[in-house]
Coordinates of C-alpha atoms in Angstrom, one line a residue:
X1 CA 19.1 -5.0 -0.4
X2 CA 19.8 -1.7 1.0
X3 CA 19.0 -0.3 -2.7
X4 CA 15.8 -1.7 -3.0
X5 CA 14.4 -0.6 0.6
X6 CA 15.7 3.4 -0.5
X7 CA 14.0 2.7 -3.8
X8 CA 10.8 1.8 -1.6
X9 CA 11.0 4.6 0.6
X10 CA 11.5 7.1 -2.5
X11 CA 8.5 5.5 -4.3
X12 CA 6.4 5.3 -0.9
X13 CA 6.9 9.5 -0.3
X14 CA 6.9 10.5 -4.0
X15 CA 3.5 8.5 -4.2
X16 CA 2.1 10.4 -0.9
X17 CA 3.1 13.8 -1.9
X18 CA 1.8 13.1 -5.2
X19 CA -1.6 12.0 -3.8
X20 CA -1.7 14.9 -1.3
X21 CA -0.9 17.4 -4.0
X22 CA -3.4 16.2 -7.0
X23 CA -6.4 18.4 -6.2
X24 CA -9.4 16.3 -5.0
X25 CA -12.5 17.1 -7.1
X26 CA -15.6 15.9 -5.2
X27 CA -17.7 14.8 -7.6
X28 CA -15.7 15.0 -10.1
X29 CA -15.8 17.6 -13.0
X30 CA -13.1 17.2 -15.7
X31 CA -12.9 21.2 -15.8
X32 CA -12.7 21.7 -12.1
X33 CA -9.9 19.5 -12.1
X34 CA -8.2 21.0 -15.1
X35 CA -9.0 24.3 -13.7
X36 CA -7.4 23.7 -10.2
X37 CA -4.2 22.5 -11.9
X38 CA -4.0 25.8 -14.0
X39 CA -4.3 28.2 -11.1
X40 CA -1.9 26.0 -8.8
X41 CA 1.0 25.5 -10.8
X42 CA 3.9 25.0 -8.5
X43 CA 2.1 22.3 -7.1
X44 CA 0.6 21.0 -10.3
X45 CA 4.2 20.8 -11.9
X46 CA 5.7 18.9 -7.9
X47 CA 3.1 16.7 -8.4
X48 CA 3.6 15.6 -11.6
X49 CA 7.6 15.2 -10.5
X50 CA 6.7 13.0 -7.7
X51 CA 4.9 10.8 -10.0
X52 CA 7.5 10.3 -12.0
X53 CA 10.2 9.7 -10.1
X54 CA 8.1 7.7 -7.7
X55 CA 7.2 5.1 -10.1
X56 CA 10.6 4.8 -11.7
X57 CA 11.8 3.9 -8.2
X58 CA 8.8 1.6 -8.0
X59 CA 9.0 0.2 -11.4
X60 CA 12.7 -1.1 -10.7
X61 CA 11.0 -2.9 -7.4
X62 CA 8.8 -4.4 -8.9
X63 CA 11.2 -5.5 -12.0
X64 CA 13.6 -7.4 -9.2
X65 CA 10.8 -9.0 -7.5
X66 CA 9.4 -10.1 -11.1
X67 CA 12.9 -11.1 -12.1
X68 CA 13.6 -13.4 -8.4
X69 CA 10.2 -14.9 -8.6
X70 CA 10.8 -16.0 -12.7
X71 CA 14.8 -16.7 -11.5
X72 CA 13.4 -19.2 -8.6
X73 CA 10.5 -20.7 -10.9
X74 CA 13.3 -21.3 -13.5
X75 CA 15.5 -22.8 -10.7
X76 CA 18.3 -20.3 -11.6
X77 CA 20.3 -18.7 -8.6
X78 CA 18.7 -15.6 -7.4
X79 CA 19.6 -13.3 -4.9
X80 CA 17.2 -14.1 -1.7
X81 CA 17.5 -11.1 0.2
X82 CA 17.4 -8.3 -2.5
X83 CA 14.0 -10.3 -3.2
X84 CA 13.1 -10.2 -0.2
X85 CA 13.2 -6.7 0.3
X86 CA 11.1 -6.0 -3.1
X87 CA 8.4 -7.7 -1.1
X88 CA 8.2 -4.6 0.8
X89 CA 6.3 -2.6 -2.5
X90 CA 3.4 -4.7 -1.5
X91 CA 3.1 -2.7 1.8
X92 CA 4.2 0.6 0.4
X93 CA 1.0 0.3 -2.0
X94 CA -1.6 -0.9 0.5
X95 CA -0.7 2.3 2.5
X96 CA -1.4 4.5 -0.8
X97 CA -4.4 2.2 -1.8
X98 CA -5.7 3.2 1.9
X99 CA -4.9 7.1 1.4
X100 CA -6.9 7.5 -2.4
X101 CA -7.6 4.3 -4.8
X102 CA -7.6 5.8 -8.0
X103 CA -4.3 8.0 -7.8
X104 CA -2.4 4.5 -6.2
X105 CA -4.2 2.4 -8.9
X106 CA -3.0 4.6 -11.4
X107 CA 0.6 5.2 -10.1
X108 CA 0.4 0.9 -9.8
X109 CA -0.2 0.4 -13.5
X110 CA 2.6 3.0 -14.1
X111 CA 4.9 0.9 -12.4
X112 CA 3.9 -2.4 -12.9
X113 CA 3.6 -1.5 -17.1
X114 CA 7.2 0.1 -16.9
X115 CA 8.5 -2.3 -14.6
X116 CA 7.5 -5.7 -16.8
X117 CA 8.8 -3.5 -20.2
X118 CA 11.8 -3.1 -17.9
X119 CA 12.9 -7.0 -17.5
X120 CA 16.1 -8.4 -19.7
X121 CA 17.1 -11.5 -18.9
X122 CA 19.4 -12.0 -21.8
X123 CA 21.2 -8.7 -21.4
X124 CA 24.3 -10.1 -19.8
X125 CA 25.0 -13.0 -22.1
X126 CA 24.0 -10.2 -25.2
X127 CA 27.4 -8.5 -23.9
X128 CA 29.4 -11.5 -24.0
X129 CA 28.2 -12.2 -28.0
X130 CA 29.4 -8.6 -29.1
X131 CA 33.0 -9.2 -28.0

């Protein structure tokens, strides 16, 4: 339990310092944007850092909640708690939805993509068949 709620809190800051680091083009203009990640490139390069380790962290969330809602549907024993606690990515993504919609909608699909990929439910009895 206590791994998932770090794993929220590293994907909740990663996402915000990613978001507050991505230059904001207003309209946007493809070579503004490109052109304001050229001349910044320490925080170009931070940015792009905080996106990927912030939805790694998220994408292993949102594989246990995935996995304990399948587990309970199945009627297999889950853990409850560590469940639980995944249900706290659901918050961590309304507050980025609320502080820009296309970089959290972007950084969701990340996670939610990598995360499903992510599932093996047969990967401790594939252990037991090699030996």
């Amino acid at each position: 339990m206590r791994r998932q709620l770090f794993l929220i809190a590293i994907g909740s800051v990663c996402g915000y310092l990613m978001i507050s680091w991505v230059p904001n083009v207003t309209p946007f203009v493809w070579a503004n944007f490109i052109t304001d990640f050229i001349f910044r490139p320490l925080r170009s390069f931070l940015a792009m850092i905080c996106f990927f380790v912030g939805f790694l962290a998220n994408a292993a969330v949102i594989r246990t909640f995935i996995e304990g809602m399948i587990r309970f549907i199945w009627k297999q024993t889950s853990h409850f708690r560590e469940w639980f606690a995944s249900c706290g990515i659901i918050g961590s993504f309304y507050w980025l939805f609320q502080l820009n919609a296309r970089l959290a909608l972007l950084f969701f699909i990340f996670s939610v993509v990598y995360g499903m990929i992510s599932i093996d439910f047969a990967g401790s009895r594939r252990y037991k068949k090699l030996l």
